[in-house]
Tab-separated table of N, CA and C in Angstrom:
chain	number	residue	atom	x	y	z
A	1	LEU	N	18.075	-22.136	-14.953
A	1	LEU	CA	17.380	-20.924	-14.564
A	1	LEU	C	15.924	-21.278	-14.247
A	2	ALA	N	15.504	-20.974	-13.058
A	2	ALA	CA	14.122	-21.243	-12.650
A	2	ALA	C	13.235	-20.092	-13.090
A	3	THR	N	12.330	-20.381	-13.990
A	3	THR	CA	11.357	-19.393	-14.437
A	3	THR	C	9.972	-19.933	-14.108
A	4	SER	N	8.976	-19.076	-14.193
A	4	SER	CA	7.617	-19.550	-13.943
A	4	SER	C	7.245	-20.626	-14.958
A	5	ALA	N	7.676	-20.483	-16.201
A	5	ALA	CA	7.367	-21.493	-17.220
A	5	ALA	C	8.015	-22.834	-16.869
A	6	HIS	N	9.256	-22.794	-16.388
A	6	HIS	CA	9.930	-24.039	-15.998
A	6	HIS	C	9.248	-24.688	-14.799
A	7	LEU	N	8.852	-23.892	-13.833
A	7	LEU	CA	8.181	-24.452	-12.656
A	7	LEU	C	6.798	-24.998	-13.011
A	8	ASN	N	6.108	-24.341	-13.933
A	8	ASN	CA	4.818	-24.866	-14.399
A	8	ASN	C	5.026	-26.201	-15.115
A	9	ALA	N	6.085	-26.291	-15.927
A	9	ALA	CA	6.402	-27.552	-16.613
A	9	ALA	C	6.769	-28.630	-15.595
A	10	ASP	N	7.478	-28.245	-14.543
A	10	ASP	CA	7.820	-29.209	-13.490
A	10	ASP	C	6.562	-29.766	-12.826
A	11	ALA	N	5.556	-28.934	-12.641
A	11	ALA	CA	4.306	-29.399	-12.031
A	11	ALA	C	3.641	-30.452	-12.918
A	12	ARG	N	3.614	-30.197	-14.214
A	12	ARG	CA	3.032	-31.179	-15.140
A	12	ARG	C	3.845	-32.475	-15.152
A	13	ALA	N	5.166	-32.345	-15.130
A	13	ALA	CA	6.032	-33.529	-15.126
A	13	ALA	C	5.877	-34.320	-13.829
A	14	ALA	N	5.761	-33.633	-12.709
A	14	ALA	CA	5.577	-34.325	-11.423
A	14	ALA	C	4.270	-35.107	-11.424
A	15	TYR	N	3.229	-34.540	-12.005
A	15	TYR	CA	1.949	-35.254	-12.071
A	15	TYR	C	2.072	-36.488	-12.965
A	16	ALA	N	2.806	-36.377	-14.052
A	16	ALA	CA	3.012	-37.531	-14.935
A	16	ALA	C	3.737	-38.651	-14.193
A	17	VAL	N	4.726	-38.317	-13.389
A	17	VAL	CA	5.437	-39.322	-12.589
A	17	VAL	C	4.480	-39.930	-11.567
A	18	PHE	N	3.681	-39.099	-10.943
A	18	PHE	CA	2.687	-39.568	-9.979
A	18	PHE	C	1.745	-40.584	-10.636
A	19	LEU	N	1.248	-40.262	-11.827
A	19	LEU	CA	0.351	-41.170	-12.544
A	19	LEU	C	1.054	-42.478	-12.903
A	20	ALA	N	2.315	-42.385	-13.282
A	20	ALA	CA	3.069	-43.595	-13.634
A	20	ALA	C	3.282	-44.489	-12.416
A	21	GLN	N	3.492	-43.893	-11.257
A	21	GLN	CA	3.722	-44.659	-10.038
A	21	GLN	C	2.441	-45.265	-9.479
A	22	PHE	N	1.321	-44.585	-9.696
A	22	PHE	CA	0.044	-45.032	-9.148
A	22	PHE	C	-1.018	-45.046	-10.252
A	23	PRO	N	-0.837	-45.887	-11.262
A	23	PRO	CA	-1.738	-45.833	-12.425
A	23	PRO	C	-3.178	-46.244	-12.131
A	24	HIS	N	-3.396	-47.013	-11.081
A	24	HIS	CA	-4.745	-47.504	-10.801
A	24	HIS	C	-5.424	-46.763	-9.652
A	25	ALA	N	-4.791	-45.716	-9.159
A	25	ALA	CA	-5.376	-44.958	-8.048
A	25	ALA	C	-6.690	-44.328	-8.484
A	26	GLN	N	-7.697	-44.462	-7.653
A	26	GLN	CA	-8.997	-43.879	-7.957
A	26	GLN	C	-9.093	-42.434	-7.494
A	27	ASN	N	-8.475	-42.130	-6.388
A	27	ASN	CA	-8.518	-40.778	-5.835
A	27	ASN	C	-7.120	-40.182	-5.898
A	28	ARG	N	-6.990	-39.165	-6.716
A	28	ARG	CA	-5.702	-38.490	-6.869
A	28	ARG	C	-5.852	-37.072	-6.345
A	29	ALA	N	-5.051	-36.748	-5.357
A	29	ALA	CA	-5.132	-35.419	-4.755
A	29	ALA	C	-3.789	-34.708	-4.891
A	30	LEU	N	-3.850	-33.403	-5.059
A	30	LEU	CA	-2.645	-32.587	-5.149
A	30	LEU	C	-2.643	-31.582	-4.006
A	31	LEU	N	-1.457	-31.357	-3.467
A	31	LEU	CA	-1.257	-30.402	-2.371
A	31	LEU	C	-0.235	-29.371	-2.808
A	32	GLY	N	-0.633	-28.113	-2.746
A	32	GLY	CA	0.303	-27.023	-2.987
A	32	GLY	C	0.566	-26.310	-1.675
A	33	PHE	N	1.785	-25.828	-1.508
A	33	PHE	CA	2.113	-25.040	-0.324
A	33	PHE	C	2.891	-23.815	-0.779
A	34	SER	N	2.425	-22.639	-0.370
A	34	SER	CA	3.077	-21.367	-0.644
A	34	SER	C	3.285	-21.189	-2.149
A	35	LEU	N	4.518	-21.025	-2.572
A	35	LEU	CA	4.834	-20.834	-3.980
A	35	LEU	C	4.348	-21.996	-4.837
A	36	GLY	N	4.349	-23.206	-4.280
A	36	GLY	CA	3.941	-24.387	-5.029
A	36	GLY	C	2.494	-24.371	-5.488
A	37	ASN	N	1.672	-23.531	-4.897
A	37	ASN	CA	0.277	-23.416	-5.339
A	37	ASN	C	0.171	-22.859	-6.752
A	38	ALA	N	1.057	-21.943	-7.104
A	38	ALA	CA	0.965	-21.299	-8.417
A	38	ALA	C	1.194	-22.287	-9.560
A	39	PRO	N	2.278	-23.058	-9.566
A	39	PRO	CA	2.430	-24.046	-10.642
A	39	PRO	C	1.316	-25.091	-10.632
A	40	LEU	N	0.844	-25.468	-9.452
A	40	LEU	CA	-0.269	-26.426	-9.367
A	40	LEU	C	-1.490	-25.863	-10.087
A	41	LEU	N	-1.863	-24.641	-9.752
A	41	LEU	CA	-3.059	-24.040	-10.348
A	41	LEU	C	-2.886	-23.772	-11.845
A	42	GLU	N	-1.684	-23.411	-12.259
A	42	GLU	CA	-1.444	-23.170	-13.686
A	42	GLU	C	-1.519	-24.464	-14.484
A	43	ALA	N	-1.016	-25.563	-13.913
A	43	ALA	CA	-0.997	-26.845	-14.613
A	43	ALA	C	-2.356	-27.540	-14.586
A	44	LEU	N	-3.151	-27.269	-13.580
A	44	LEU	CA	-4.386	-28.016	-13.337
A	44	LEU	C	-5.289	-28.197	-14.568
A	45	PRO	N	-5.541	-27.170	-15.369
A	45	PRO	CA	-6.441	-27.369	-16.514
A	45	PRO	C	-5.916	-28.376	-17.541
A	46	GLU	N	-4.613	-28.621	-17.548
A	46	GLU	CA	-4.006	-29.516	-18.530
A	46	GLU	C	-3.839	-30.943	-18.017
A	47	LEU	N	-4.042	-31.176	-16.744
A	47	LEU	CA	-3.768	-32.493	-16.171
A	47	LEU	C	-4.864	-33.481	-16.543
A	48	ARG	N	-4.455	-34.619	-17.131
A	48	ARG	CA	-5.387	-35.676	-17.514
A	48	ARG	C	-4.832	-37.011	-17.071
A	49	PRO	N	-5.595	-37.808	-16.383
A	49	PRO	CA	-6.901	-37.443	-15.855
A	49	PRO	C	-6.758	-36.381	-14.772
A	50	ALA	N	-7.810	-35.621	-14.613
A	50	ALA	CA	-7.787	-34.559	-13.604
A	50	ALA	C	-7.679	-35.177	-12.216
A	51	PRO	N	-7.014	-34.498	-11.308
A	51	PRO	CA	-7.003	-34.995	-9.933
A	51	PRO	C	-8.416	-34.959	-9.340
A	52	SER	N	-8.632	-35.755	-8.314
A	52	SER	CA	-9.942	-35.820	-7.664
A	52	SER	C	-10.230	-34.581	-6.837
A	53	ARG	N	-9.179	-33.996	-6.275
A	53	ARG	CA	-9.310	-32.821	-5.413
A	53	ARG	C	-7.960	-32.178	-5.228
A	54	ILE	N	-7.972	-30.931	-4.735
A	54	ILE	CA	-6.727	-30.212	-4.485
A	54	ILE	C	-6.773	-29.535	-3.121
A	55	VAL	N	-5.594	-29.337	-2.561
A	55	VAL	CA	-5.433	-28.595	-1.320
A	55	VAL	C	-4.486	-27.431	-1.617
A	56	LEU	N	-4.935	-26.227	-1.302
A	56	LEU	CA	-4.135	-25.024	-1.493
A	56	LEU	C	-3.794	-24.480	-0.108
A	57	ALA	N	-2.556	-24.635	0.292
A	57	ALA	CA	-2.137	-24.246	1.646
A	57	ALA	C	-1.194	-23.049	1.588
A	58	ALA	N	-1.481	-22.065	2.408
A	58	ALA	CA	-0.632	-20.877	2.558
A	58	ALA	C	-0.338	-20.213	1.208
A	59	ALA	N	-1.364	-20.044	0.407
A	59	ALA	CA	-1.197	-19.512	-0.949
A	59	ALA	C	-1.226	-17.979	-0.973
A	60	PHE	N	-0.497	-17.433	-1.933
A	60	PHE	CA	-0.588	-15.989	-2.180
A	60	PHE	C	-1.614	-15.754	-3.284
A	61	SER	N	-2.202	-14.572	-3.294
A	61	SER	CA	-3.250	-14.264	-4.266
A	61	SER	C	-2.686	-14.031	-5.666
A	62	SER	N	-1.652	-13.244	-5.762
A	62	SER	CA	-0.982	-12.997	-7.043
A	62	SER	C	0.416	-12.467	-6.744
A	63	ILE	N	1.292	-12.617	-7.711
A	63	ILE	CA	2.649	-12.080	-7.551
A	63	ILE	C	2.594	-10.577	-7.341
A	64	ARG	N	1.732	-9.906	-8.089
A	64	ARG	CA	1.638	-8.450	-7.939
A	64	ARG	C	1.243	-8.056	-6.522
A	65	GLU	N	0.211	-8.704	-5.973
A	65	GLU	CA	-0.210	-8.368	-4.605
A	65	GLU	C	0.850	-8.769	-3.589
A	66	LEU	N	1.544	-9.865	-3.843
A	66	LEU	CA	2.593	-10.309	-2.925
A	66	LEU	C	3.743	-9.311	-2.884
A	67	VAL	N	4.162	-8.805	-4.037
A	67	VAL	CA	5.238	-7.808	-4.095
A	67	VAL	C	4.797	-6.521	-3.395
A	68	HIS	N	3.570	-6.111	-3.637
A	68	HIS	CA	3.046	-4.910	-2.975
A	68	HIS	C	3.036	-5.086	-1.454
A	69	TYR	N	2.514	-6.231	-0.993
A	69	TYR	CA	2.411	-6.487	0.442
A	69	TYR	C	3.789	-6.657	1.081
A	70	THR	N	4.642	-7.472	0.477
A	70	THR	CA	5.921	-7.831	1.089
A	70	THR	C	6.932	-6.699	1.072
A	71	PHE	N	7.020	-6.012	-0.065
A	71	PHE	CA	8.074	-5.015	-0.230
A	71	PHE	C	7.570	-3.581	-0.224
A	72	GLY	N	6.245	-3.400	-0.165
A	72	GLY	CA	5.689	-2.053	-0.132
A	72	GLY	C	5.800	-1.312	-1.446
A	73	VAL	N	5.997	-2.037	-2.531
A	73	VAL	CA	6.078	-1.403	-3.848
A	73	VAL	C	4.696	-0.826	-4.179
A	74	PRO	N	4.637	0.439	-4.566
A	74	PRO	CA	3.335	1.031	-4.905
A	74	PRO	C	2.610	0.237	-5.995
A	75	SER	N	1.316	0.140	-5.866
A	75	SER	CA	0.498	-0.634	-6.806
A	75	SER	C	0.702	-0.210	-8.248
A	76	ILE	N	0.912	1.081	-8.470
A	76	ILE	CA	1.090	1.557	-9.843
A	76	ILE	C	2.315	0.918	-10.486
A	77	PHE	N	3.343	0.651	-9.688
A	77	PHE	CA	4.539	-0.004	-10.218
A	77	PHE	C	4.358	-1.518	-10.292
A	78	CYS	N	3.591	-2.067	-9.362
A	78	CYS	CA	3.310	-3.506	-9.402
A	78	CYS	C	2.561	-3.882	-10.670
A	79	ALA	N	1.798	-2.946	-11.210
A	79	ALA	CA	1.066	-3.209	-12.441
A	79	ALA	C	2.012	-3.472	-13.611
A	80	LEU	N	3.276	-3.087	-13.472
A	80	LEU	CA	4.265	-3.323	-14.525
A	80	LEU	C	4.848	-4.737	-14.465
A	81	ILE	N	4.619	-5.419	-13.362
A	81	ILE	CA	5.098	-6.796	-13.222
A	81	ILE	C	4.216	-7.691	-14.080
A	82	PRO	N	4.830	-8.597	-14.863
A	82	PRO	CA	3.986	-9.520	-15.646
A	82	PRO	C	2.997	-10.251	-14.736
A	83	ASP	N	1.776	-10.376	-15.204
A	83	ASP	CA	0.709	-10.952	-14.383
A	83	ASP	C	0.718	-12.483	-14.465
A	84	ARG	N	1.870	-13.059	-14.167
A	84	ARG	CA	1.987	-14.515	-14.074
A	84	ARG	C	1.634	-14.916	-12.652
A	85	TRP	N	1.219	-16.105	-12.510
A	85	TRP	CA	0.911	-16.672	-11.200
A	85	TRP	C	-0.096	-15.827	-10.430
A	86	ASN	N	-1.189	-15.583	-11.084
A	86	ASN	CA	-2.313	-14.927	-10.445
A	86	ASN	C	-3.233	-16.052	-9.956
A	87	ASN	N	-3.068	-16.437	-8.700
A	87	ASN	CA	-3.794	-17.589	-8.157
A	87	ASN	C	-5.293	-17.339	-8.035
A	88	VAL	N	-5.690	-16.095	-7.862
A	88	VAL	CA	-7.117	-15.777	-7.802
A	88	VAL	C	-7.745	-16.043	-9.172
A	89	ARG	N	-7.106	-15.554	-10.208
A	89	ARG	CA	-7.624	-15.785	-11.562
A	89	ARG	C	-7.643	-17.282	-11.880
A	90	ALA	N	-6.566	-17.988	-11.551
A	90	ALA	CA	-6.491	-19.425	-11.833
A	90	ALA	C	-7.545	-20.202	-11.043
A	91	ALA	N	-7.842	-19.758	-9.829
A	91	ALA	CA	-8.829	-20.462	-8.992
A	91	ALA	C	-10.217	-20.443	-9.627
A	92	ARG	N	-10.515	-19.420	-10.392
A	92	ARG	CA	-11.840	-19.339	-11.045
A	92	ARG	C	-12.095	-20.511	-11.989
A	93	GLY	N	-11.019	-21.130	-12.489
A	93	GLY	CA	-11.165	-22.229	-13.419
A	93	GLY	C	-11.102	-23.609	-12.794
A	94	VAL	N	-10.983	-23.680	-11.482
A	94	VAL	CA	-10.881	-24.979	-10.810
A	94	VAL	C	-12.218	-25.709	-10.900
A	95	ARG	N	-12.175	-26.969	-11.309
A	95	ARG	CA	-13.392	-27.764	-11.483
A	95	ARG	C	-13.417	-29.003	-10.600
A	96	VAL	N	-12.531	-29.048	-9.620
A	96	VAL	CA	-12.495	-30.175	-8.678
A	96	VAL	C	-12.663	-29.619	-7.269
A	97	PRO	N	-13.077	-30.442	-6.315
A	97	PRO	CA	-13.191	-29.961	-4.934
A	97	PRO	C	-11.854	-29.403	-4.435
A	98	ALA	N	-11.928	-28.323	-3.692
A	98	ALA	CA	-10.711	-27.650	-3.227
A	98	ALA	C	-10.822	-27.277	-1.754
A	99	LEU	N	-9.738	-27.494	-1.049
A	99	LEU	CA	-9.594	-27.051	0.333
A	99	LEU	C	-8.558	-25.939	0.344
A	100	VAL	N	-8.913	-24.803	0.922
A	100	VAL	CA	-7.973	-23.710	1.138
A	100	VAL	C	-7.637	-23.736	2.620
A	101	LEU	N	-6.368	-23.865	2.915
A	101	LEU	CA	-5.885	-23.971	4.292
A	101	LEU	C	-4.917	-22.824	4.532
A	102	HIS	N	-5.210	-21.990	5.527
A	102	HIS	CA	-4.393	-20.794	5.742
A	102	HIS	C	-4.399	-20.438	7.226
A	103	SER	N	-3.272	-19.962	7.710
A	103	SER	CA	-3.184	-19.542	9.106
A	103	SER	C	-3.392	-18.038	9.225
A	104	GLU	N	-4.152	-17.651	10.214
A	104	GLU	CA	-4.340	-16.220	10.445
A	104	GLU	C	-3.051	-15.555	10.924
A	105	ASP	N	-2.067	-16.355	11.308
A	105	ASP	CA	-0.782	-15.825	11.772
A	105	ASP	C	0.317	-15.961	10.722
A	106	ASP	N	-0.064	-16.238	9.482
A	106	ASP	CA	0.882	-16.287	8.372
A	106	ASP	C	1.100	-14.847	7.918
A	107	HIS	N	2.295	-14.330	8.151
A	107	HIS	CA	2.572	-12.945	7.776
A	107	HIS	C	3.349	-12.851	6.472
A	108	SER	N	3.702	-13.991	5.875
A	108	SER	CA	4.343	-13.984	4.556
A	108	SER	C	3.285	-13.904	3.462
A	109	ASP	N	2.336	-14.806	3.524
A	109	ASP	CA	1.178	-14.795	2.634
A	109	ASP	C	-0.034	-14.647	3.550
A	110	PRO	N	-0.461	-13.412	3.824
A	110	PRO	CA	-1.509	-13.196	4.827
A	110	PRO	C	-2.838	-13.856	4.458
A	111	ILE	N	-3.626	-14.082	5.474
A	111	ILE	CA	-4.871	-14.838	5.310
A	111	ILE	C	-5.836	-14.185	4.328
A	112	TRP	N	-5.793	-12.878	4.178
A	112	TRP	CA	-6.709	-12.260	3.209
A	112	TRP	C	-6.419	-12.746	1.795
A	113	MET	N	-5.169	-13.128	1.524
A	113	MET	CA	-4.856	-13.678	0.200
A	113	MET	C	-5.527	-15.040	0.022
A	114	GLY	N	-5.480	-15.859	1.060
A	114	GLY	CA	-6.166	-17.148	1.007
A	114	GLY	C	-7.665	-16.978	0.838
A	115	ARG	N	-8.221	-15.979	1.497
A	115	ARG	CA	-9.668	-15.724	1.356
A	115	ARG	C	-10.031	-15.286	-0.062
A	116	GLU	N	-9.159	-14.491	-0.683
A	116	GLU	CA	-9.420	-14.088	-2.076
A	116	GLU	C	-9.461	-15.313	-2.989
A	117	ILE	N	-8.552	-16.235	-2.781
A	117	ILE	CA	-8.535	-17.461	-3.584
A	117	ILE	C	-9.800	-18.265	-3.316
A	118	PHE	N	-10.151	-18.416	-2.047
A	118	PHE	CA	-11.361	-19.166	-1.688
A	118	PHE	C	-12.589	-18.569	-2.365
A	119	GLU	N	-12.727	-17.259	-2.312
A	119	GLU	CA	-13.892	-16.604	-2.920
A	119	GLU	C	-13.920	-16.797	-4.435
A	120	ALA	N	-12.753	-16.922	-5.058
A	120	ALA	CA	-12.691	-17.087	-6.511
A	120	ALA	C	-13.033	-18.498	-6.959
A	121	LEU	N	-12.868	-19.478	-6.089
A	121	LEU	CA	-13.197	-20.854	-6.463
A	121	LEU	C	-14.686	-20.944	-6.741
A	122	PRO	N	-15.079	-21.588	-7.853
A	122	PRO	CA	-16.494	-21.569	-8.236
A	122	PRO	C	-17.423	-22.363	-7.316
A	123	ASP	N	-17.033	-23.525	-6.877
A	123	ASP	CA	-17.902	-24.336	-6.026
A	123	ASP	C	-17.090	-25.484	-5.439
A	124	ARG	N	-17.767	-26.348	-4.708
A	124	ARG	CA	-17.120	-27.495	-4.058
A	124	ARG	C	-15.813	-27.076	-3.393
A	125	LYS	N	-15.961	-26.185	-2.437
A	125	LYS	CA	-14.792	-25.597	-1.787
A	125	LYS	C	-15.034	-25.496	-0.300
A	126	GLU	N	-13.946	-25.498	0.427
A	126	GLU	CA	-14.028	-25.179	1.850
A	126	GLU	C	-12.735	-24.506	2.258
A	127	MET	N	-12.825	-23.723	3.320
A	127	MET	CA	-11.649	-23.039	3.848
A	127	MET	C	-11.532	-23.360	5.322
A	128	VAL	N	-10.320	-23.688	5.720
A	128	VAL	CA	-10.014	-23.936	7.123
A	128	VAL	C	-8.978	-22.902	7.548
A	129	THR	N	-9.288	-22.191	8.625
A	129	THR	CA	-8.381	-21.193	9.173
A	129	THR	C	-7.624	-21.800	10.352
A	130	LEU	N	-6.320	-21.783	10.253
A	130	LEU	CA	-5.455	-22.257	11.336
A	130	LEU	C	-5.102	-21.078	12.234
A	131	HIS	N	-4.681	-21.390	13.429
A	131	HIS	CA	-4.356	-20.340	14.401
A	131	HIS	C	-2.975	-20.594	14.985
A	132	GLY	N	-2.183	-19.524	15.089
A	132	GLY	CA	-0.894	-19.608	15.755
A	132	GLY	C	0.215	-20.238	14.942
A	133	GLN	N	0.007	-20.421	13.655
A	133	GLN	CA	1.041	-21.052	12.838
A	133	GLN	C	1.607	-20.042	11.850
A	134	ARG	N	2.921	-19.926	11.884
A	134	ARG	CA	3.595	-19.022	10.952
A	134	ARG	C	3.813	-19.720	9.615
A	135	HIS	N	4.116	-18.954	8.606
A	135	HIS	CA	4.216	-19.460	7.237
A	135	HIS	C	5.224	-20.601	7.093
A	136	ARG	N	6.415	-20.411	7.586
A	136	ARG	CA	7.470	-21.383	7.337
A	136	ARG	C	7.347	-22.667	8.150
A	137	ASP	N	6.491	-22.683	9.129
A	137	ASP	CA	6.379	-23.902	9.940
A	137	ASP	C	4.963	-24.472	9.989
A	138	GLU	N	4.081	-23.971	9.137
A	138	GLU	CA	2.691	-24.435	9.183
A	138	GLU	C	2.591	-25.945	9.035
A	139	TYR	N	3.264	-26.495	8.062
A	139	TYR	CA	3.136	-27.932	7.791
A	139	TYR	C	3.825	-28.800	8.832
A	140	LEU	N	4.624	-28.187	9.700
A	140	LEU	CA	5.281	-28.930	10.780
A	140	LEU	C	4.408	-29.021	12.027
A	141	GLN	N	3.343	-28.247	12.067
A	141	GLN	CA	2.472	-28.201	13.233
A	141	GLN	C	1.382	-29.267	13.143
A	142	ALA	N	1.044	-29.811	14.290
A	142	ALA	CA	0.051	-30.893	14.345
A	142	ALA	C	-1.294	-30.472	13.760
A	143	GLY	N	-1.692	-29.230	13.926
A	143	GLY	CA	-2.994	-28.775	13.453
A	143	GLY	C	-3.103	-28.642	11.940
A	144	PHE	N	-2.003	-28.711	11.239
A	144	PHE	CA	-2.012	-28.547	9.782
A	144	PHE	C	-2.624	-29.751	9.075
A	145	TRP	N	-2.320	-30.952	9.524
A	145	TRP	CA	-2.668	-32.155	8.776
A	145	TRP	C	-4.087	-32.685	8.971
A	146	PRO	N	-4.703	-32.606	10.144
A	146	PRO	CA	-6.060	-33.168	10.285
A	146	PRO	C	-7.090	-32.631	9.295
A	147	PRO	N	-7.149	-31.324	9.004
A	147	PRO	CA	-8.139	-30.868	8.009
A	147	PRO	C	-7.873	-31.445	6.619
A	148	ILE	N	-6.611	-31.638	6.298
A	148	ILE	CA	-6.255	-32.195	4.989
A	148	ILE	C	-6.687	-33.653	4.915
A	149	VAL	N	-6.368	-34.425	5.953
A	149	VAL	CA	-6.742	-35.842	5.980
A	149	VAL	C	-8.263	-35.977	5.913
A	150	SER	N	-8.980	-35.157	6.659
A	150	SER	CA	-10.434	-35.194	6.639
A	150	SER	C	-10.986	-34.887	5.248
A	151	PHE	N	-10.437	-33.865	4.599
A	151	PHE	CA	-10.866	-33.476	3.255
A	151	PHE	C	-10.592	-34.592	2.246
A	152	LEU	N	-9.431	-35.206	2.351
A	152	LEU	CA	-9.061	-36.256	1.402
A	152	LEU	C	-9.849	-37.541	1.619
A	153	ALA	N	-10.324	-37.756	2.834
A	153	ALA	CA	-11.040	-38.984	3.150
A	153	ALA	C	-12.473	-38.981	2.636
A	154	ARG	N	-12.982	-37.839	2.243
A	154	ARG	CA	-14.371	-37.754	1.776
A	154	ARG	C	-14.547	-38.307	0.384
């Protein structure tokens, strides 16, 4: 059964495997895409050593806002949903450089959600807005990778 707790544990376990495979790496970067941003952000405070930087691509702001936006559930009822995977709240605790990458044509996780996350990040942050890329194919488009490579190369 996939639960948020299991997916958060998977994020921590994946980082442990990453560290085991590359124990001497000086620059460790993590990339989240869509749903994968939530376990990344939840695990981040516990990761040791901390990654050098993170990339948050096509992220949703919170499960509550996503349910409201996607399914039109009234906000009063969304408040009854457990407040797990609130990426805006989690972003406030980020202490490493972060790139927020979002397409203005992403209609699954709209760009305003990415902007909310960007605004919540305390510092050492940048946001790149992509154009003409839909949610499910963003990472397949040529324009997706250059901002990430540039950010990681710094």
